[in-house]
Coordinates of C-alpha atoms and ligand atoms in Angstrom, one line a residue:
X2 CA -0.2 0.0 0.0
X3 CA 2.9 2.5 0.2
X4 CA 3.7 4.6 -2.6
X5 CA 7.0 3.5 -3.8
X6 CA 8.6 6.8 -3.5
X7 CA 8.6 7.1 0.2
X8 CA 12.5 5.4 1.1
X9 CA 13.0 3.0 3.5
X10 CA 15.1 -0.1 3.7
X11 CA 14.5 -3.1 1.3
X12 CA 13.2 -5.7 3.2
X13 CA 10.6 -3.5 5.0
X14 CA 9.4 -2.9 1.5
X15 CA 8.1 -6.8 0.5
X16 CA 7.5 -7.7 4.4
X17 CA 7.2 -6.8 8.3
X18 CA 9.8 -9.1 9.5
X19 CA 12.1 -6.2 8.8
X20 CA 10.6 -3.8 11.9
X21 CA 9.7 -7.3 13.6
X22 CA 13.6 -8.3 14.2
X23 CA 14.2 -4.8 14.3
X24 CA 12.0 -4.3 17.6
X25 CA 13.3 -8.0 18.5
X26 CA 16.5 -6.3 18.4
X27 CA 15.7 -3.6 21.3
X28 CA 17.3 -0.6 19.7
X29 CA 14.9 0.4 17.1
X30 CA 14.3 3.6 18.5
X31 CA 18.1 4.6 17.1
X32 CA 17.5 2.5 13.9
X33 CA 14.4 4.7 13.2
X34 CA 16.3 7.7 13.7
X35 CA 19.2 6.9 11.7
X36 CA 16.3 6.3 8.9
X37 CA 14.6 9.2 9.1
X38 CA 18.0 11.3 9.3
X39 CA 19.6 9.7 6.4
X40 CA 16.3 10.5 4.2
X41 CA 15.9 13.8 5.5
X42 CA 16.3 16.6 2.9
X43 CA 14.2 13.9 0.3
X44 CA 11.4 12.6 2.4
X45 CA 9.9 13.1 6.0
X46 CA 7.9 9.8 5.6
X47 CA 9.6 6.6 5.9
X48 CA 8.8 3.0 5.0
X49 CA 9.1 0.7 8.0
X50 CA 6.9 -2.1 6.2
X51 CA 4.8 -2.9 3.3
X52 CA 2.3 -0.8 5.2
X53 CA 3.4 1.3 7.8
X54 CA 4.9 4.8 7.4
X55 CA 6.5 6.7 9.9
X56 CA 6.6 10.7 9.8
X57 CA 8.8 13.0 11.1
X58 CA 8.9 17.1 10.6
X59 CA 7.2 19.8 11.3
X60 CA 3.3 20.2 11.0
X61 CA 2.7 16.0 11.1
X62 CA 1.4 15.6 14.3
X63 CA -1.6 17.9 13.3
X64 CA -1.9 16.0 9.8
X65 CA -1.7 12.6 11.8
X66 CA -3.5 12.7 15.3
X67 CA -6.0 15.8 14.9
X68 CA -9.1 14.8 16.4
X69 CA -10.9 15.5 12.9
X70 CA -8.6 13.1 10.9
X71 CA -9.9 10.2 12.7
X72 CA -7.5 7.7 12.1
X73 CA -8.3 4.9 14.8
X74 CA -5.5 2.8 16.7
X75 CA -3.8 0.0 14.6
X76 CA -3.9 -3.5 15.6
X77 CA -0.4 -3.2 16.9
X78 CA -2.6 -2.1 20.4
X79 CA -5.3 -4.8 20.0
X80 CA -1.9 -7.4 21.0
X81 CA -1.9 -5.4 24.5
X82 CA -5.3 -6.1 25.5
X83 CA -5.6 -9.0 28.5
X84 CA -7.8 -11.7 28.5
X85 CA -9.8 -11.8 31.5
X86 CA -11.8 -15.1 32.4
X87 CA -11.7 -15.9 28.7
X88 CA -12.5 -13.0 27.0
X89 CA -10.6 -10.0 25.8
X90 CA -10.6 -7.0 28.4
X91 CA -9.0 -3.9 26.8
X92 CA -7.7 -1.2 28.9
X93 CA -8.4 2.6 27.7
X94 CA -4.9 2.6 26.1
X95 CA -5.3 -0.5 24.0
X96 CA -8.5 -0.2 22.8
X97 CA -9.2 0.0 19.2
X98 CA -12.7 0.2 18.5
X99 CA -13.2 3.9 18.6
X100 CA -16.8 4.2 19.5
X101 CA -16.1 1.7 22.6
X102 CA -13.1 3.7 23.5
X103 CA -15.2 7.1 23.0
X104 CA -18.0 5.4 25.7
X105 CA -15.3 4.0 28.4
X106 CA -13.7 7.6 28.3
X107 CA -16.7 9.3 28.9
X108 CA -17.1 7.2 32.0
X109 CA -13.6 7.9 33.6
X110 CA -12.5 10.9 31.6
X111 CA -13.1 13.2 35.2
X112 CA -11.4 11.1 37.1
X113 CA -8.3 12.3 35.3
X114 CA -9.3 16.2 34.9
X115 CA -6.8 18.7 36.0
X116 CA -9.2 19.8 39.0
X117 CA -8.5 15.7 40.9
X118 CA -4.7 16.9 41.1
X119 CA -5.3 18.6 44.6
X120 CA -7.4 15.3 45.8
X121 CA -4.5 13.2 44.2
X122 CA -1.8 15.5 46.1
X123 CA -1.5 14.1 49.3
X124 CA -1.5 10.5 48.4
X125 CA 1.7 11.2 45.7
X126 CA 3.2 13.4 48.9
X127 CA 3.0 10.3 51.3
X128 CA 4.5 8.0 49.2
X129 CA 7.6 10.8 48.4
X130 CA 8.5 11.2 52.3
X131 CA 8.1 7.8 52.4
X132 CA 10.8 7.3 49.5
X133 CA 13.2 9.6 51.0
X134 CA 13.0 8.5 54.7
X135 CA 13.8 4.8 53.1
X136 CA 16.5 6.1 50.8
X137 CA 18.0 8.0 53.7
X138 CA 17.8 5.2 56.2
X139 CA 18.8 2.5 53.9
X140 CA 21.4 3.9 52.0
X141 CA 22.3 7.1 52.8
X142 CA 23.2 6.5 56.3
X143 CA 25.1 3.3 55.6
X144 CA 26.8 5.0 52.8
X145 CA 26.0 2.4 50.6
X146 CA 25.6 2.6 46.8
X147 CA 21.6 2.5 45.7
X148 CA 20.5 0.9 42.3
X149 CA 18.5 4.2 41.9
X150 CA 17.3 2.7 38.5
X151 CA 15.6 0.0 40.6
X152 CA 14.0 2.2 43.4
X153 CA 12.7 4.6 41.0
X154 CA 10.8 2.0 39.5
X155 CA 9.7 0.9 43.0
X156 CA 8.6 4.6 44.0
X157 CA 6.5 4.6 40.4
X158 CA 4.6 1.4 41.1
X159 CA 4.0 2.6 44.3
X160 CA 2.4 5.7 43.9
X161 CA 0.6 3.9 41.1
X162 CA -0.9 1.4 43.8
X163 CA -1.8 4.5 46.3
X164 CA -3.6 6.4 43.5
X165 CA -5.2 4.0 42.3
X166 CA -6.1 1.8 45.2
X167 CA -5.0 3.4 48.0
X168 CA -2.7 0.7 48.8
X169 CA 1.4 0.8 48.1
X170 CA 2.3 -2.3 46.3
X171 CA 5.3 -2.5 48.7
X172 CA 8.2 -2.2 46.6
X173 CA 9.8 0.8 48.5
X174 CA 9.2 -1.2 51.6
X175 CA 10.5 -4.2 50.6
X176 CA 13.1 -2.8 48.4
X177 CA 12.2 -5.5 45.9
X178 CA 9.8 -6.7 43.1
X179 CA 7.0 -8.0 45.0
X180 CA 5.3 -10.9 43.4
X181 CA 7.3 -10.4 40.4
X182 CA 4.7 -7.7 39.3
X183 CA 7.4 -5.7 37.8
X184 CA 9.4 -8.8 36.0
X185 CA 5.6 -9.8 34.5
X186 CA 4.7 -6.3 33.3
X187 CA 8.2 -6.0 31.6
X188 CA 7.6 -9.6 30.1
X189 CA 4.3 -8.3 28.8
X190 CA 6.2 -5.1 27.3
X191 CA 8.7 -7.6 25.7
X192 CA 6.3 -9.9 23.8
X193 CA 3.2 -7.2 22.8
X194 CA 6.2 -4.7 21.2
X195 CA 7.8 -7.6 19.1
X196 CA 4.6 -9.6 18.0
X197 CA 2.3 -6.0 17.7
X198 CA 5.0 -5.6 14.4
X199 CA 2.9 -9.0 13.1
X200 CA -0.4 -8.6 15.2
X201 CA -1.8 -11.7 13.6
X202 CA 0.6 -13.9 15.4
X203 CA -0.9 -13.2 18.3
X204 CA -4.2 -14.6 17.2
X205 CA -2.6 -17.6 17.1
X206 CA -0.3 -18.0 20.0
X207 CA -1.5 -15.9 23.1
X208 CA -5.3 -14.8 21.6
X209 CA -6.0 -18.3 20.0
X210 CA -9.2 -19.2 20.9
X211 CA -8.4 -22.9 21.6
X212 CA -5.4 -21.4 24.1
X213 CA -7.7 -19.3 25.8
X214 CA -10.3 -21.9 26.7
X215 CA -8.1 -24.7 27.4
X216 CA -4.9 -23.1 28.6
X217 CA -5.0 -19.6 30.4
X218 CA -5.3 -18.8 33.4
X219 CA -8.5 -16.6 34.2
X220 CA -6.3 -13.8 35.1
X221 CA -2.9 -14.2 33.8
X222 CA -0.6 -11.2 35.3
X223 CA 0.1 -10.7 39.0
X224 CA -0.9 -7.3 39.2
X225 CA -4.5 -8.4 37.6
X226 CA -4.8 -10.7 40.2
X227 CA -3.8 -7.8 43.5
X228 CA -5.9 -5.5 41.5
X229 CA -9.2 -8.0 41.6
X230 CA -8.4 -8.9 45.6
X231 CA -8.7 -5.6 46.3
X232 CA -11.8 -4.9 43.8
X233 CA -13.2 -7.6 45.4
X234 CA -12.7 -6.0 49.0
X235 CA -14.3 -2.8 47.5
X236 CA -17.0 -4.5 46.3
X237 CA -17.9 -6.2 49.3
X238 CA -17.8 -2.8 51.4
X239 CA -20.1 -1.5 48.8
X240 CA -22.4 -4.3 48.6
X241 CA -22.6 -4.7 52.9
X242 CA -25.8 -2.6 52.9
X243 CA -23.5 -0.4 55.8
X244 CA -23.7 2.8 55.4
X245 CA -20.4 3.7 56.9
X246 CA -18.4 1.0 54.9
X247 CA -20.6 2.1 51.5
X248 CA -19.1 5.6 51.8
X249 CA -15.6 4.2 52.9
X250 CA -15.9 2.4 49.5
X251 CA -16.6 5.1 47.6
X252 CA -15.2 8.0 49.4
X253 CA -11.3 7.2 49.3
X254 CA -9.3 10.0 47.0
X255 CA -8.4 7.1 44.8
X256 CA -8.9 6.1 41.5
X257 CA -11.4 3.2 42.2
X258 CA -13.6 4.9 44.5
X259 CA -13.9 7.1 41.1
X260 CA -14.4 4.4 38.6
X261 CA -17.2 3.1 41.5
X262 CA -18.8 6.4 41.4
X263 CA -19.1 6.8 37.9
X264 CA -20.5 3.0 38.0
X265 CA -23.2 4.2 40.2
X266 CA -23.7 7.4 38.3
X267 CA -23.7 6.0 34.5
X268 CA -26.0 2.9 35.1
X269 CA -28.5 2.9 32.4
X270 CA -26.8 5.8 30.5
X271 CA -26.6 4.9 26.8
X272 CA -23.4 6.9 26.1
X273 CA -21.0 5.0 28.1
X274 CA -19.8 1.5 28.2
X275 CA -21.4 -0.9 31.2
X276 CA -19.2 -0.6 34.2
X277 CA -18.7 -4.2 34.6
X278 CA -16.7 -6.2 36.6
X279 CA -13.9 -7.1 33.8
X280 CA -14.2 -3.4 33.0
X281 CA -12.9 -2.0 36.5
X282 CA -10.2 -4.1 37.0
X283 CA -9.3 -3.4 33.1
X284 CA -8.5 0.3 34.5
X285 CA -6.9 -0.2 37.3
X286 CA -4.3 -2.5 35.5
X287 CA -4.1 0.2 32.6
X288 CA -3.2 2.9 35.3
X289 CA -0.7 0.6 36.6
X290 CA 0.5 -0.7 33.1
X291 CA 0.1 3.3 31.5
X292 CA 1.9 5.1 34.4
X293 CA 4.1 2.9 36.3
X294 CA 7.1 2.3 34.1
X295 CA 6.4 5.1 31.9
X296 CA 7.7 7.6 34.8
X297 CA 10.2 5.1 36.4
X298 CA 11.7 5.5 32.7
X299 CA 11.6 9.3 32.6
X300 CA 12.5 9.2 36.1
X301 CA 15.5 7.5 35.6
X302 CA 16.1 9.7 32.3
X303 CA 16.3 12.6 34.4
X304 CA 18.4 11.4 36.5
X305 CA 20.7 10.1 34.4
X306 CA 21.2 13.0 32.1
X307 CA 21.4 15.4 35.3
X308 CA 24.4 13.1 37.0
X309 CA 26.3 13.2 33.7
X310 CA 25.7 16.9 32.9
X311 CA 27.6 18.6 35.9
X312 CA 27.1 22.1 34.8
X313 CA 23.1 21.6 34.5
X314 CA 22.9 19.9 37.7
X315 CA 24.7 22.6 39.4
X316 CA 22.0 25.1 37.9
X317 CA 19.1 22.9 39.1
X318 CA 21.0 22.7 42.8
X319 CA 21.6 26.9 42.6
X320 CA 17.7 27.2 41.7
X321 CA 16.8 25.0 44.4
X322 CA 19.2 26.4 47.1
X323 CA 17.7 30.2 46.3
X324 CA 14.2 28.5 46.2
X325 CA 14.7 27.2 50.0
X326 CA 16.2 30.3 51.3
X327 CA 13.4 32.3 49.9
X328 CA 10.9 30.4 51.7
X329 CA 9.5 29.5 48.3
X330 CA 9.2 25.5 48.3
X331 CA 8.3 23.3 51.0
X332 CA 10.7 20.8 52.2
X333 CA 10.7 17.9 52.0
X334 CA 8.5 17.8 49.2
X335 CA 7.3 20.9 47.0
X336 CA 3.6 21.5 46.4
X337 CA 2.3 21.2 42.5
X338 CA 1.4 24.7 43.2
X339 CA 5.3 25.7 44.0
X340 CA 6.5 23.6 41.0
X341 CA 4.8 25.7 38.8
X342 CA 5.7 29.0 40.0
X343 CA 8.7 31.1 39.0
X344 CA 10.9 30.1 41.3
X345 CA 11.4 26.2 39.7
X346 CA 11.7 27.6 36.3
X347 CA 14.6 25.7 35.5
X348 CA 13.3 22.5 37.0
X349 CA 10.4 22.2 34.4
X350 CA 12.9 22.7 31.8
X351 CA 15.1 19.5 33.0
X352 CA 12.0 17.7 33.4
X353 CA 10.5 19.1 29.8
X354 CA 14.5 18.5 28.0
X355 CA 14.3 15.0 29.6
X356 CA 11.1 13.9 28.5
X357 CA 12.0 15.4 24.9
X358 CA 15.2 13.3 24.9
X359 CA 13.9 10.4 26.3
X360 CA 10.3 9.8 25.7
X361 CA 8.7 6.8 27.7
X362 CA 7.1 5.1 24.5
X363 CA 9.4 4.9 21.5
X364 CA 7.8 3.6 18.7
X365 CA 5.9 4.6 16.4
X366 CA 2.0 5.8 17.4
X367 CA 0.4 3.4 14.5
X368 CA -2.7 4.9 13.2
X369 CA -4.9 3.7 10.3
X370 CA -6.1 5.2 7.6
X371 CA -9.8 4.2 7.3
X372 CA -10.9 7.3 5.1
X373 CA -11.5 5.5 1.7
X374 CA -10.3 9.0 -0.1
X375 CA -6.8 8.4 1.9
X376 CA -4.9 10.7 3.9
X377 CA -3.2 13.5 2.6
X378 CA 0.6 14.2 3.7
X379 CA 1.5 17.6 3.0
X380 CA 5.7 18.4 3.4
X381 CA 6.1 21.1 6.1
X382 CA 6.7 24.0 2.8
X383 CA 3.4 22.8 1.6
X384 CA 5.1 21.9 -1.7
X385 CA 4.9 18.2 -1.9
X386 CA 1.6 16.3 -0.9
X387 CA 1.4 12.2 -0.6
X388 CA -1.6 10.4 -0.1
X389 CA -1.5 7.3 2.0
X390 CA -4.3 5.1 0.9
X391 CA -6.8 3.6 3.1
X392 CA -5.5 0.8 5.0
X393 CA -2.3 2.0 5.4
X394 CA -0.6 2.6 9.0
X395 CA 0.8 6.0 9.4
X396 CA 3.0 6.9 13.0
X397 CA 4.9 9.2 14.5
X398 CA 8.3 8.0 16.8
X399 CA 8.4 10.6 19.5
X400 CA 12.1 9.8 20.2
X401 CA 12.5 10.4 15.9
X402 CA 10.7 13.5 15.9
X403 CA 12.2 15.0 19.2
X404 CA 15.5 14.8 17.7
X405 CA 14.1 16.8 14.7
X406 CA 15.9 19.9 14.1
X407 CA 13.5 21.9 12.4
X408 CA 11.2 21.1 15.2
X409 CA 13.3 21.2 18.1
X410 CA 15.9 23.5 17.7
X411 CA 14.2 26.2 15.3
X412 CA 16.8 28.6 14.8
X413 CA 18.9 25.9 13.2
X414 CA 19.0 27.0 9.8
X415 CA 22.1 24.6 8.0
X416 CA 25.4 23.1 8.6
X417 CA 27.4 26.0 9.5
X418 CA 25.6 26.3 12.5
X419 CA 25.5 22.5 13.7
X420 CA 22.3 22.1 15.8
X421 CA 22.8 20.1 19.4
X422 CA 19.0 19.0 19.0
X423 CA 20.8 15.5 20.0
X424 CA 22.4 17.2 23.3
X425 CA 20.9 17.4 26.7
X426 CA 20.4 21.4 27.2
X427 CA 17.6 22.2 29.5
X428 CA 18.2 26.0 29.1
X429 CA 16.3 25.7 24.9
X430 CA 13.1 25.6 27.0
X431 CA 13.6 28.8 29.2
X432 CA 11.1 31.7 28.8
X433 CA 12.2 35.1 28.0
X434 CA 11.5 36.6 31.1
X435 CA 13.9 34.1 32.8
X436 CA 17.1 35.6 34.4
X437 CA 19.0 32.8 32.5
X438 CA 20.1 32.6 29.3
X439 CA 18.2 30.5 26.2
X440 CA 21.2 28.9 24.9
X441 CA 19.8 28.3 21.3
X442 CA 17.9 31.6 21.5
X443 CA 14.4 30.7 20.7
X444 CA 11.9 33.0 21.5
X445 CA 8.6 32.7 23.7
X446 CA 6.4 31.7 20.3
X447 CA 9.1 29.2 19.2
X448 CA 8.9 27.8 22.9
X449 CA 5.0 27.4 22.2
X450 CA 5.1 25.3 19.2
X451 CA 8.4 23.2 20.7
X452 CA 5.9 22.8 23.3
X453 CA 3.1 21.8 21.2
X454 CA 5.0 19.1 19.6
X455 CA 6.1 17.3 22.1
X456 CA 4.7 14.1 21.5
X457 CA 5.7 12.2 24.7
X458 CA 1.9 11.9 25.8
X459 CA 1.0 11.6 22.3
X460 CA -1.7 14.0 20.7
X461 CA -5.4 14.2 20.0
X462 CA -8.4 12.0 21.2
X463 CA -6.1 9.1 22.5
X464 CA -3.4 11.6 24.2
X465 CA -2.3 10.5 27.8
X466 CA -5.0 11.0 30.5
X467 CA -2.7 10.8 33.3
X468 CA -0.2 13.6 31.8
X469 CA -1.4 15.7 34.8
X470 CA -1.0 13.8 37.6
X471 CA 2.5 12.2 35.5
X472 CA 3.6 16.1 35.6
X473 CA 2.5 16.8 39.2
X474 CA 4.4 13.6 40.3
X475 CA 7.9 14.1 38.6
X476 CA 7.4 18.0 39.4
X477 CA 8.0 16.7 43.3
X478 CA 9.9 14.0 43.7
X479 CA 13.1 15.1 41.3
X480 CA 13.5 18.3 43.3
X481 CA 12.4 16.2 46.5
X482 CA 15.4 14.1 45.6
X483 CA 17.9 17.0 44.7
X484 CA 17.3 18.6 47.6
X485 CA 17.3 15.7 49.9
X486 CA 21.0 14.4 48.5
X487 CA 22.6 17.4 46.7
X488 CA 25.7 15.8 46.6
X489 CA 24.8 12.1 45.0
X490 CA 27.2 10.9 42.4
X491 CA 26.8 8.3 39.5
X492 CA 28.9 5.4 40.5
X493 CA 30.0 3.6 37.0
X494 CA 28.5 5.0 33.8
X495 CA 29.2 2.2 31.7
X496 CA 26.6 0.0 33.8
X497 CA 23.9 2.0 31.9
X498 CA 22.0 -0.4 29.4
X499 CA 18.7 0.6 27.4
X500 CA 16.1 -1.3 26.2
X501 CA 13.5 -0.3 24.2
X502 CA 10.5 -2.9 24.3
X503 CA 8.3 0.0 23.8
X504 CA 9.0 1.4 27.0
X505 CA 12.1 2.7 26.5
X506 CA 13.5 1.3 29.8
X507 CA 17.0 1.4 31.1
X508 CA 19.1 -0.7 33.8
X509 CA 22.3 0.4 35.6
X510 CA 21.9 3.4 37.5
X511 CA 23.9 3.0 40.1
X512 CA 24.2 5.9 42.8
X513 CA 26.0 7.1 46.2
X514 CA 23.3 9.3 47.6
X515 CA 26.1 10.8 50.7
X516 CA 29.5 10.2 48.8
Ligands
HEM8 C1 5.8 10.1 32.0 C2 4.5 9.4 32.1 C3 4.1 9.0 30.9 C4 4.0 8.8 29.7 C5 5.4 9.3 28.7 C6 2.8 8.4 29.4 C7 2.6 8.5 28.1 C8 1.2 8.0 27.4 C9 1.5 7.8 25.6 C10 2.2 8.1 24.5 C11 0.1 7.8 25.7 C12 -1.0 7.4 24.0 C13 -0.4 6.1 23.4 C14 -0.8 5.8 21.9 O1 -1.5 6.8 21.5 O2 -0.6 5.3 21.5 C15 -0.7 7.5 27.1 C16 -1.9 7.3 26.8 C17 -2.6 7.0 28.0 N1 -2.0 7.0 29.6 FE1 -0.1 7.6 29.7 N2 2.0 8.2 30.0 C18 2.4 8.6 31.0 C19 1.9 8.2 32.6 C20 0.5 8.2 32.8 C21 0.0 8.3 33.9 C22 0.4 8.6 35.8 C23 -1.6 7.5 33.5 C24 -2.7 6.9 34.6 C25 -2.9 8.1 36.1 C26 -1.5 7.2 32.8 C27 -2.8 6.6 31.7 C28 -2.9 7.0 30.6 C29 -4.2 6.2 29.8 C30 -5.5 6.1 31.0 C31 -4.1 6.3 28.6 C32 -4.8 6.3 27.7 C33 -5.5 7.5 26.4 C34 -6.9 7.2 25.7 O3 -6.5 6.4 24.7 O4 -7.9 8.0 26.4 N3 -0.5 7.6 31.6 N4 0.0 7.8 27.9

């Protein structure tokens, strides 16, 4: 289906095996970045499969993900759907039927609204403080090296447990992967990221009706089991008939209570999906699946970049010290409001730069052209137009787009002034009223465009519902950790390893907190 003038690897012209092997190799983000760099100037579109086009450049987000384009998700996402009691149970991220998605989203969107942040904040604070205390006692006081990468993941999982069902999952406390939950989610991502390149394979393997009927467990993942147990507890309270128990079941400030409220309000409403126990479970699982590893990966990137960029770390420390001296931040964990103030401008630039260079989900966010007239794609100068036929899959890989100098280094003109788009440079995001200097001379208008072109949280109607919560969590824990352990040092850079299983995960972030 892909027009022949779109360049790409030869094998990808004939078979999806090229992209399956590329993802299996776990370095596909770099491979795709190199391909786009190679063809840039000639084509912003690259063929990654007989039926898959990857795009990068100014203006493509709008052309592919805008709501009026109505492009549904591809079957890559269908592979991520869970099986509960023998039936597919899609989470919000993985549902591919747009009508079902709209009904699900209508049911629960309120739970993710910006206004809920105030209520979620104490839950994030309590886990953050527990995290800081544990690190102090277990590692800093003992002058022991810490696998900060693991602990950031433990933190992210515990926060999601707390936000979703008012229960930390116990990772920080036990300092280990409780019930192999992390391992099993990791294995899911490893399998589905690869099989998702040829989704029909999943129909033969994991979703094969015979296998599902006779061999697959009713609930197939430890986190689903855990969520199911807590859901049963909460439902029992709700159905107990006692007013106090009912109130405690839906009066908690967590997602589950909000989902249960939605259930009681929406019964009989035709515009929403029926809130079955299977859907409740999918929503809970979906939260932990969507919001734990993504945050962990982003936090690891933030700390890796800071610990390998002493100048930028020093600027951040200076900002935080001044904010402390002026009483502009609450210790030990800034409030959401403080984190958005003019006192923590550089802190926000650091986080923005990390999510630019390290988008947690780094494969093309695939959508399908369904319009019989096809999807026209215009080059940024408007001079060229290619129409992708109905049935073509098209997507942008945030990792690739975020390294496009035309988008993120807008003052870059040509090779006589080389771009630093591949480098960690938080100062590119500084607004004009900052006392620090914008390193690339970007104007406020350019910053606004850059901000708009960040695809870390996707775009359009399928964009991340948890973005506000994610930003709140990161804008709290990053300054909190730096303020608590200002002298932290990376132990050995060579232990840092990266693996792309859709989540761009890393291992080997070993640190001394108090050298
Ligand atoms: C740094 C952290 C995070 C990143 C980078 C991230 C990224 C994303 C991306 C890229 C998508 C869309 C995927 C696509 O278009 O294919 C998405 C969807 C979603 N995310 Fe996040 N996410 C993060 C944190 C969270 C958190 C904390 C939650 C829950 C509280 C969450 C809940 C969701 C949900 C429910 C969807 C599905 C939205 C829909 O299709 O309507 N995410 N996320």
